Short mmCIF file of C-alpha atoms in Angstrom, two decimals:
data_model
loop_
_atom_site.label_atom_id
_atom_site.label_comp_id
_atom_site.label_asym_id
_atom_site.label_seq_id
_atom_site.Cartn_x
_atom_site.Cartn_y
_atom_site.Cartn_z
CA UNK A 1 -56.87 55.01 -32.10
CA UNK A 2 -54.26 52.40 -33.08
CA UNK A 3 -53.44 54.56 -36.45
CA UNK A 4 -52.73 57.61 -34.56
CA UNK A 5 -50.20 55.94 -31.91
CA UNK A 6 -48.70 54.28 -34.81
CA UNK A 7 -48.53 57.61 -37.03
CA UNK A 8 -47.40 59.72 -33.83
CA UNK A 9 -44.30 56.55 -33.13
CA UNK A 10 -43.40 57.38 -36.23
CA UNK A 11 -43.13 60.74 -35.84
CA UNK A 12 -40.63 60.18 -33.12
CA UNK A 13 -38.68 58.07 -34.78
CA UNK A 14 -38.13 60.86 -37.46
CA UNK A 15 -36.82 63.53 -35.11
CA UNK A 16 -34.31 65.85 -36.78
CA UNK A 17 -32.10 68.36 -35.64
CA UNK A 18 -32.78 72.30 -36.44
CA UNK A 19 -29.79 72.99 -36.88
CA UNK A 20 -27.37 69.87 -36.30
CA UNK A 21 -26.43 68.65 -32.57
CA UNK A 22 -23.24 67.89 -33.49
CA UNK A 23 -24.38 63.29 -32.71
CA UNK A 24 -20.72 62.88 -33.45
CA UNK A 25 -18.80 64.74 -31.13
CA UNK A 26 -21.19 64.20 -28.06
CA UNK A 27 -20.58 60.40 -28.55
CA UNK A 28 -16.92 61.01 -28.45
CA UNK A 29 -17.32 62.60 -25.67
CA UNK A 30 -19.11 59.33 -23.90
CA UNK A 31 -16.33 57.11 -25.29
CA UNK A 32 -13.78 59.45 -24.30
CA UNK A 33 -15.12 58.82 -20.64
CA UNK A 34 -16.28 55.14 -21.19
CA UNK A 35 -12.44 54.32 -21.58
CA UNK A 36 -11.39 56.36 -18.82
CA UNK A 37 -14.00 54.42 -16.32
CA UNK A 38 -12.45 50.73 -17.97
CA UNK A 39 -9.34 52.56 -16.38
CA UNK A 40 -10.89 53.36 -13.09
CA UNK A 41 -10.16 57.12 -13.68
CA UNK A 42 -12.93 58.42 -12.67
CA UNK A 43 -11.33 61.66 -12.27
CA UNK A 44 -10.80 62.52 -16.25
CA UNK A 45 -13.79 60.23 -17.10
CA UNK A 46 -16.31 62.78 -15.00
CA UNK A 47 -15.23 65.47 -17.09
CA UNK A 48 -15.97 63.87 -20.51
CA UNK A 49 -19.42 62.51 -19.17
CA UNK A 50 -19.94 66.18 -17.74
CA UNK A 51 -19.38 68.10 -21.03
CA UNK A 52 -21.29 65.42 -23.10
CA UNK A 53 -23.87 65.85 -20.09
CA UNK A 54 -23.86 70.09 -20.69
CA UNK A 55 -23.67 69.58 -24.55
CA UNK A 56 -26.75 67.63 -24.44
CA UNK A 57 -28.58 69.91 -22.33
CA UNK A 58 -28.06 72.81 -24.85
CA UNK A 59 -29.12 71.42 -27.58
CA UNK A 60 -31.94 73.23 -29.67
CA UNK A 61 -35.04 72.92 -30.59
CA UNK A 62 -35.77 69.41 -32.79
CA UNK A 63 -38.84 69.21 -34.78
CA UNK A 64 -40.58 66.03 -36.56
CA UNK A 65 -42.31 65.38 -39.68
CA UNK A 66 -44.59 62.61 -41.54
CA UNK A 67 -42.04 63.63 -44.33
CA UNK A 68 -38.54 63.10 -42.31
CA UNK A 69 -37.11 64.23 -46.18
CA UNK A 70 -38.24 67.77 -45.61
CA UNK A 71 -37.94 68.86 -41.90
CA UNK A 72 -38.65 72.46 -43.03
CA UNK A 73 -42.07 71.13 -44.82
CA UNK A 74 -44.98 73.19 -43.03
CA UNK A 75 -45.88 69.92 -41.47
CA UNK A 76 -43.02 69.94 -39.46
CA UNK A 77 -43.70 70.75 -35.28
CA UNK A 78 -41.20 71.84 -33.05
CA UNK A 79 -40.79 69.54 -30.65
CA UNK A 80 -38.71 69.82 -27.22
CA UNK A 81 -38.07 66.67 -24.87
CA UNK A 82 -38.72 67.06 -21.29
CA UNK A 83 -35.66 65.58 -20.84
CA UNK A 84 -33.02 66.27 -24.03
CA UNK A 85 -30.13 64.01 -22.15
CA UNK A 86 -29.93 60.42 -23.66
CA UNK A 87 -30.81 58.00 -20.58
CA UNK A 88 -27.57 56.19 -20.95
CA UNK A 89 -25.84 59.29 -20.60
CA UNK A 90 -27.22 60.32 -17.36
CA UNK A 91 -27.32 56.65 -15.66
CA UNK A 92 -23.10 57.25 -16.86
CA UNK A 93 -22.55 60.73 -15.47
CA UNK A 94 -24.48 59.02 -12.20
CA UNK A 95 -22.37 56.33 -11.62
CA UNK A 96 -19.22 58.32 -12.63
CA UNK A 97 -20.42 60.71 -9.42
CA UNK A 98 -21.62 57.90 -7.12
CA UNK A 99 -18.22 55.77 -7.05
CA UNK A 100 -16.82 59.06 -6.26
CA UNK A 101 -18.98 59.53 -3.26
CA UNK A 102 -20.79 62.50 -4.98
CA UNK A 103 -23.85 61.53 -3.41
CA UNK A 104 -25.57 64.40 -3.83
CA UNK A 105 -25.11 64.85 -7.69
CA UNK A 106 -26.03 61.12 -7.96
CA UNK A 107 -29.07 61.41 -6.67
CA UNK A 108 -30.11 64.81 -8.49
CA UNK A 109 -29.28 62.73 -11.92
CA UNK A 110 -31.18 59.60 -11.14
CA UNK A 111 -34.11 60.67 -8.95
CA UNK A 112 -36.59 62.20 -11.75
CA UNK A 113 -36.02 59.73 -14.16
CA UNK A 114 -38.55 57.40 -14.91
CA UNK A 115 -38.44 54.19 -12.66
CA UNK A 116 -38.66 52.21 -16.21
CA UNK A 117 -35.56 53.99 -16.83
CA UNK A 118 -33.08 52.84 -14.32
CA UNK A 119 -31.23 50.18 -14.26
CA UNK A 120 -31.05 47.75 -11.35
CA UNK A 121 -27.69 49.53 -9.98
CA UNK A 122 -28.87 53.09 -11.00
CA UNK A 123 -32.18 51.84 -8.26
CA UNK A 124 -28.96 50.65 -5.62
CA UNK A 125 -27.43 53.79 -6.35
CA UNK A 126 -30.28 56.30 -5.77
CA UNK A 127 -31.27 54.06 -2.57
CA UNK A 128 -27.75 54.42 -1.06
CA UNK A 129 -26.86 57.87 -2.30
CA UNK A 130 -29.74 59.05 0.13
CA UNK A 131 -28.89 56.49 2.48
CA UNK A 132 -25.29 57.60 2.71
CA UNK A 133 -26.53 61.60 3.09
CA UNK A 134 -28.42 60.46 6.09
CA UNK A 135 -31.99 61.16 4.63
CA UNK A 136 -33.56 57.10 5.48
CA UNK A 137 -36.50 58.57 4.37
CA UNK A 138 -35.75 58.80 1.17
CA UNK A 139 -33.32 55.58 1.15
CA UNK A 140 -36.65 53.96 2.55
CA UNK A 141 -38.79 54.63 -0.46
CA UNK A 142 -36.17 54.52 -3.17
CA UNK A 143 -35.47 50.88 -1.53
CA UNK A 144 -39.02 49.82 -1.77
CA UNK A 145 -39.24 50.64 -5.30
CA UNK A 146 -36.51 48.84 -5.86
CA UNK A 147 -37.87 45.71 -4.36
CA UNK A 148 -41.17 46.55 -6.56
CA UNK A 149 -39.18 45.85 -9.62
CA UNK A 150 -36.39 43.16 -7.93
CA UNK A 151 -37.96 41.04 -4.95
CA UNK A 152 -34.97 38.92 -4.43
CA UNK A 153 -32.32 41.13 -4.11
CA UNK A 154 -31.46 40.17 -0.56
CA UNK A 155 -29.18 42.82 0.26
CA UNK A 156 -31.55 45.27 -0.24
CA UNK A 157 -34.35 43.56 1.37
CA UNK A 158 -32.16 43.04 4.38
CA UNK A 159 -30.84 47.04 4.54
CA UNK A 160 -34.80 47.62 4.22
CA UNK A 161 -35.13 45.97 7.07
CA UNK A 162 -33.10 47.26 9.55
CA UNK A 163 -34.10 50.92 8.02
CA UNK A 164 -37.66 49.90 9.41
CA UNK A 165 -36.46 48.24 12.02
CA UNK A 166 -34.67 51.03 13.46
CA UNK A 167 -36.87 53.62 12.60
CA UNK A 168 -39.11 52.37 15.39
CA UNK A 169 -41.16 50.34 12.75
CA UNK A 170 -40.02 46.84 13.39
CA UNK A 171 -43.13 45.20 12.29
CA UNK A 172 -43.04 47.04 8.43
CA UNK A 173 -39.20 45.28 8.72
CA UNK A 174 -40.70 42.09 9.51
CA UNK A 175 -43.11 42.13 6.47
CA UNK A 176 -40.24 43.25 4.51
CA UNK A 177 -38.24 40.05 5.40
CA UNK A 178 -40.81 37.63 5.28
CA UNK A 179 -41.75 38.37 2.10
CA UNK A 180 -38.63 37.58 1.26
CA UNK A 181 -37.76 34.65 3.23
CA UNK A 182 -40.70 32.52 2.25
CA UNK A 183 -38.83 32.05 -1.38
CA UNK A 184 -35.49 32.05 0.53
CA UNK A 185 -34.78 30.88 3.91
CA UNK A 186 -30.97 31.03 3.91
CA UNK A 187 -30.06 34.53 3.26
CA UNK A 188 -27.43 35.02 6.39
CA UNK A 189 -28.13 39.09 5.67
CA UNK A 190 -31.47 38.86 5.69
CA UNK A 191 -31.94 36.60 8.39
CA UNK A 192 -30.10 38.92 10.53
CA UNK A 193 -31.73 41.71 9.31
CA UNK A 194 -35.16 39.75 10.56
CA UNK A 195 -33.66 38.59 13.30
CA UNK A 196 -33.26 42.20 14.69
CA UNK A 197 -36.48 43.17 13.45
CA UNK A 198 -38.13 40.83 16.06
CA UNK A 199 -35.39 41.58 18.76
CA UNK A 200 -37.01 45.31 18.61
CA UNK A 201 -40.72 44.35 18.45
CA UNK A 202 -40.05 42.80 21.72
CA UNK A 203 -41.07 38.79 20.50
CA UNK A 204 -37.45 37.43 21.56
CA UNK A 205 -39.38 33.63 21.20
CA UNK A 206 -39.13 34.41 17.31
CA UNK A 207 -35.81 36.36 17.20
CA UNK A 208 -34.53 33.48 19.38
CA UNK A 209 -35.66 30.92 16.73
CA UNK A 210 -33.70 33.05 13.90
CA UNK A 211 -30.25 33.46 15.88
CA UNK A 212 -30.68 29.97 16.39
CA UNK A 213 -30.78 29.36 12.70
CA UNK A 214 -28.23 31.60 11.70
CA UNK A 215 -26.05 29.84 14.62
CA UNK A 216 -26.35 26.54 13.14
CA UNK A 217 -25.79 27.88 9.39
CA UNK A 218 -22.05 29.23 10.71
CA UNK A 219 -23.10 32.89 11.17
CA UNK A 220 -20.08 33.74 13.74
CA UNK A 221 -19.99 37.14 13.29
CA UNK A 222 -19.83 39.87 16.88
CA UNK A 223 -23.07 41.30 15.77
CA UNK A 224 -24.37 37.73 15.29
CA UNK A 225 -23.09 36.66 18.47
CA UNK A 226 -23.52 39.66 20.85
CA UNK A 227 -27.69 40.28 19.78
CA UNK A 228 -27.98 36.45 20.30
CA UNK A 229 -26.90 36.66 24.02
CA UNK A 230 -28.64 39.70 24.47
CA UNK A 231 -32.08 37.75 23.11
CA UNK A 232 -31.34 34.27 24.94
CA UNK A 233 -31.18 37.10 28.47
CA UNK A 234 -34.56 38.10 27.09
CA UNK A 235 -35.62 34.69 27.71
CA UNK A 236 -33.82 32.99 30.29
CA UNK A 237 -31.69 31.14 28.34
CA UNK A 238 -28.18 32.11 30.59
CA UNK A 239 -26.51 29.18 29.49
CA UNK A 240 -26.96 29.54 25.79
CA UNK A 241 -26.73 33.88 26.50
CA UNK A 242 -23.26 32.86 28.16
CA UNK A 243 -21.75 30.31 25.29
CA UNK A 244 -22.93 33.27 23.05
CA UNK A 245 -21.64 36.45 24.93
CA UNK A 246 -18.38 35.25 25.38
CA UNK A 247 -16.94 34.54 22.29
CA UNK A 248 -18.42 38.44 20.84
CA UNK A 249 -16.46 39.87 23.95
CA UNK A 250 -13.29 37.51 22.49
CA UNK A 251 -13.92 38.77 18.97
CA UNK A 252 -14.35 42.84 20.34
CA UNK A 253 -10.19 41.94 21.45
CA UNK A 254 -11.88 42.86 24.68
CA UNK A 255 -12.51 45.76 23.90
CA UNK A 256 -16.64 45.98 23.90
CA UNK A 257 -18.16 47.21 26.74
CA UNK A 258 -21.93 46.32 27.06
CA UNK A 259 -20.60 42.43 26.02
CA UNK A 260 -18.29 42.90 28.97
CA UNK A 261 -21.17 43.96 31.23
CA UNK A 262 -23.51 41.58 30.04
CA UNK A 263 -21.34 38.46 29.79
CA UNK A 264 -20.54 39.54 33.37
CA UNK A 265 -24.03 39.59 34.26
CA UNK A 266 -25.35 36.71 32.74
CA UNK A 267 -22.03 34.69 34.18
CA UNK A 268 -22.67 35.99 37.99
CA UNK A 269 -26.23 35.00 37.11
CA UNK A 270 -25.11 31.26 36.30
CA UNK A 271 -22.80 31.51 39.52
CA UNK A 272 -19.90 31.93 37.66
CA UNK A 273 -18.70 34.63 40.33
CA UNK A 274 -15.07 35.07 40.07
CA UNK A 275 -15.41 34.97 36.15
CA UNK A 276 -17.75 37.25 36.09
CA UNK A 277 -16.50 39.88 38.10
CA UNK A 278 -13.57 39.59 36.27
CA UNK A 279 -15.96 41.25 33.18
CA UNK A 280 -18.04 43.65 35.45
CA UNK A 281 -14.05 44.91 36.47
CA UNK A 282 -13.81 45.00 32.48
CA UNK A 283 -16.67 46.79 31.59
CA UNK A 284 -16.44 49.01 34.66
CA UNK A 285 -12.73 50.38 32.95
CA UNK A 286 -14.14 50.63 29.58
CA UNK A 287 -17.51 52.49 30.16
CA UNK A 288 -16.14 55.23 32.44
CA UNK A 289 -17.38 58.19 32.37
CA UNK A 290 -20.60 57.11 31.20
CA UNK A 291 -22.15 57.44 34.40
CA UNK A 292 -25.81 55.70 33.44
CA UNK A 293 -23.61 52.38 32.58
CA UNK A 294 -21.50 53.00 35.79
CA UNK A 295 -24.51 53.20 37.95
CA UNK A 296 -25.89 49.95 36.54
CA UNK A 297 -22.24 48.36 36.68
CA UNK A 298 -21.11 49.20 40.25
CA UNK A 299 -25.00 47.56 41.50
CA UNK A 300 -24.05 44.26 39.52
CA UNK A 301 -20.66 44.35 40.82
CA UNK A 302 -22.02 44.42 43.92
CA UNK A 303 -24.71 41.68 43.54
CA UNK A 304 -21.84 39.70 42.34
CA UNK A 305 -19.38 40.20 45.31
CA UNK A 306 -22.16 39.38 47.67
CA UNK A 307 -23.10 36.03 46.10
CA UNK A 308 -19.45 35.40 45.82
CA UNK A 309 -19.54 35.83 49.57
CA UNK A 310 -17.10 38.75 49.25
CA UNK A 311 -18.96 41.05 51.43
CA UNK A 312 -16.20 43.73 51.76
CA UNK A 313 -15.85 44.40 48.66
CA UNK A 314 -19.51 44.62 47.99
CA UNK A 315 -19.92 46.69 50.14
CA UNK A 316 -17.30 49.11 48.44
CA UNK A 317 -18.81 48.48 45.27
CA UNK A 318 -22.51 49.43 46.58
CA UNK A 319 -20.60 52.47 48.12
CA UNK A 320 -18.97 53.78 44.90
CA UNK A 321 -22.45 52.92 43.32
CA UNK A 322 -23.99 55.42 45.51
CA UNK A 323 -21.81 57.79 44.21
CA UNK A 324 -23.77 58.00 40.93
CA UNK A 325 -27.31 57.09 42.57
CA UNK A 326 -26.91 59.05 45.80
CA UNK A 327 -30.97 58.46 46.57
CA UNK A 328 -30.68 54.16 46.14
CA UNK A 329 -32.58 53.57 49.32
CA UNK A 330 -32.05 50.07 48.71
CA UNK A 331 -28.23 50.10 48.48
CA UNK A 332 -28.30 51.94 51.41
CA UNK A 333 -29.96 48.92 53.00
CA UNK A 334 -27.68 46.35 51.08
CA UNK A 335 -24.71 47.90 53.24
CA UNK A 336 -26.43 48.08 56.11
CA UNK A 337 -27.55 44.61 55.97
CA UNK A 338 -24.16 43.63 55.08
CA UNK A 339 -22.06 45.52 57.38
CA UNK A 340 -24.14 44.50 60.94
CA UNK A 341 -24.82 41.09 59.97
CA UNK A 342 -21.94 39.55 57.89
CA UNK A 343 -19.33 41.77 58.32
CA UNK A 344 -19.84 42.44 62.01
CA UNK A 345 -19.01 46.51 61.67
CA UNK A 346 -22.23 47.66 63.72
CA UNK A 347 -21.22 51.22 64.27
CA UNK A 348 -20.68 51.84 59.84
CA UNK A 349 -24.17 49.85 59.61
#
């Protein structure tokens, strides 16, 4: 058995052209492009890799021989390779095509090839070419097998993640991480990544515990920040939901409604009442028209006037809140109650 793999490596070590595949001028072709890339011309280098890619493809027939002095010998076998373009070739033309967003030709080069075959970055590439085209699917898999090969490349491990994660399978995400973090604890991406994972199973306790972490190790980021307030709600943690919430609404230039909304929520909660209307105001200019958000804003507005002891104007906002829940029966009530007893207007109650 050993004799014939040795006698058939041979063989394929002797492979000779029929008729001559013209070695020299396809590798001119490659280092024709291989300068242009050092260049960052990827315009003229993808048409050198693409004609070296086509002259490779069309080559003949080769055939190989115990006797690689004589192809012709009646020993000789024709021979044609599943696959007649060199590997570096291809993983070239690829990466040519993927950093010019040709994410569709990337991943028609690099898909078939043998996993043994690609490279660490051809794996990245083939992961986010699929990724990019909107198929997760695909990016999911092609991610995996990535990990297969390289565990501890955290950036992939943490865009694993949050593929899972928000592909309504939080817990494969959480698997995914820990894996991960039981080498490596300090990954800020990954962490994250984990974080969220936990945030959409529903176990805030352990999401908590990771914003917590990522808090101490600097992680100041809006997404950091916002997701954190929106766990420590999730447990009744309004103090550490408010020191959290507000500096993501300062970093969003004001400009992010559901931190406005919550931060006002969470700071009416705490019986921060002007301040916080101040943000329900906020959020209640940037969500409009969205009239789900507006029917959830105007109510909190209204909680938040009445706490404040501002009963006109909760009653105003409760009105305009009927406006997008005409059937509240409760609001309804809320004026009522507010109007005959506090404000003193029996005939509107």
């Amino acid at each position: 058995m050993n004799k014939t793999l040795t006698l058939f490596t041979l063989a394929l070590l002797s492979v000779t052209t029929a008729k001559g595949e013209g070695l020299d001028s396809l590798a001119l072709l490659v280092q024709r492009g291989d300068s242009l890339m050092q260049q960052y011309n990827t315009y003229e280098a993808l048409k050198y890799y693409q004609q070296a890619y086509d002259k490779a493809q069309q080559r003949d027939a080769v055939y190989f021989t115990m006797n690689d002095s004589d192809p012709t010998s009646p020993t000789s076998k024709s021979y044609v390779p599943e696959d007649r373009v060199p590997r570096q070739l291809r993983l070239k033309l690829a990466d040519c095509q993927y950093k010019r967003a040709n994410y569709r030709q990337t991943a028609e080069l690099l898909k078939n090839m043998p996993e043994d075959s690609l490279t660490h970055e051809a794996f990245r590439q083939l992961a986010n070419s699929y990724k990019q085209q909107g198929d997760m699917g695909a990016y999911m898999y092609w991610a995996a097998q990535l990990l297969n090969h390289y565990p501890m490349d955290g950036e992939v491990v943490a865009g694993l993640t949050l593929a899972y994660a928000r592909s309504d399978q939080p817990q494969k995400g959480i698997v995914c991480a820990l894996k991960y973090t039981l080498k490596d604890s300090t990954n800020i991406l990954v962490n994250r990544a984990e974080a969220e994972a936990w945030l959409l199973n529903g176990d805030y306790t352990a999401a908590s515990k990771l914003y917590e972490r990522l808090l101490q190790q600097g992680d100041s980021t809006f997404s950091t920040l916002y997701s954190a307030g929106m766990c420590y709600t999730k447990t009744d943690s309004l103090e550490r939901a408010y020191e959290c919430l507000k500096p993501a609404l300062w970093l969003s230039n004001m400009k992010h409604p559901g931190a406005a909304w919550r931060l006002g929520v969470v700071s009416v909660d705490t019986h921060r009442y002007d301040e916080g209307l101040s943000y329900l105001s906020l959020a209640l200019d940037l969500m409009q028209p969205d009239t789900v958000a507006m029917r959830a804003i105007t109510l909190s507005q209204g909680e938040g006037y009445y706490l404040a002891k501002h009963y006109d104007k909760a009653v105003e906002s409760w009105k305009r809140h009927l406006t997008y829940n005409p059937t509240s029966m409760a609001t309804y009530y809320n004026i009522a109650n507010a109007l005959g007893y506090l404000i003193k207007d029996d005939e509107q109650a």
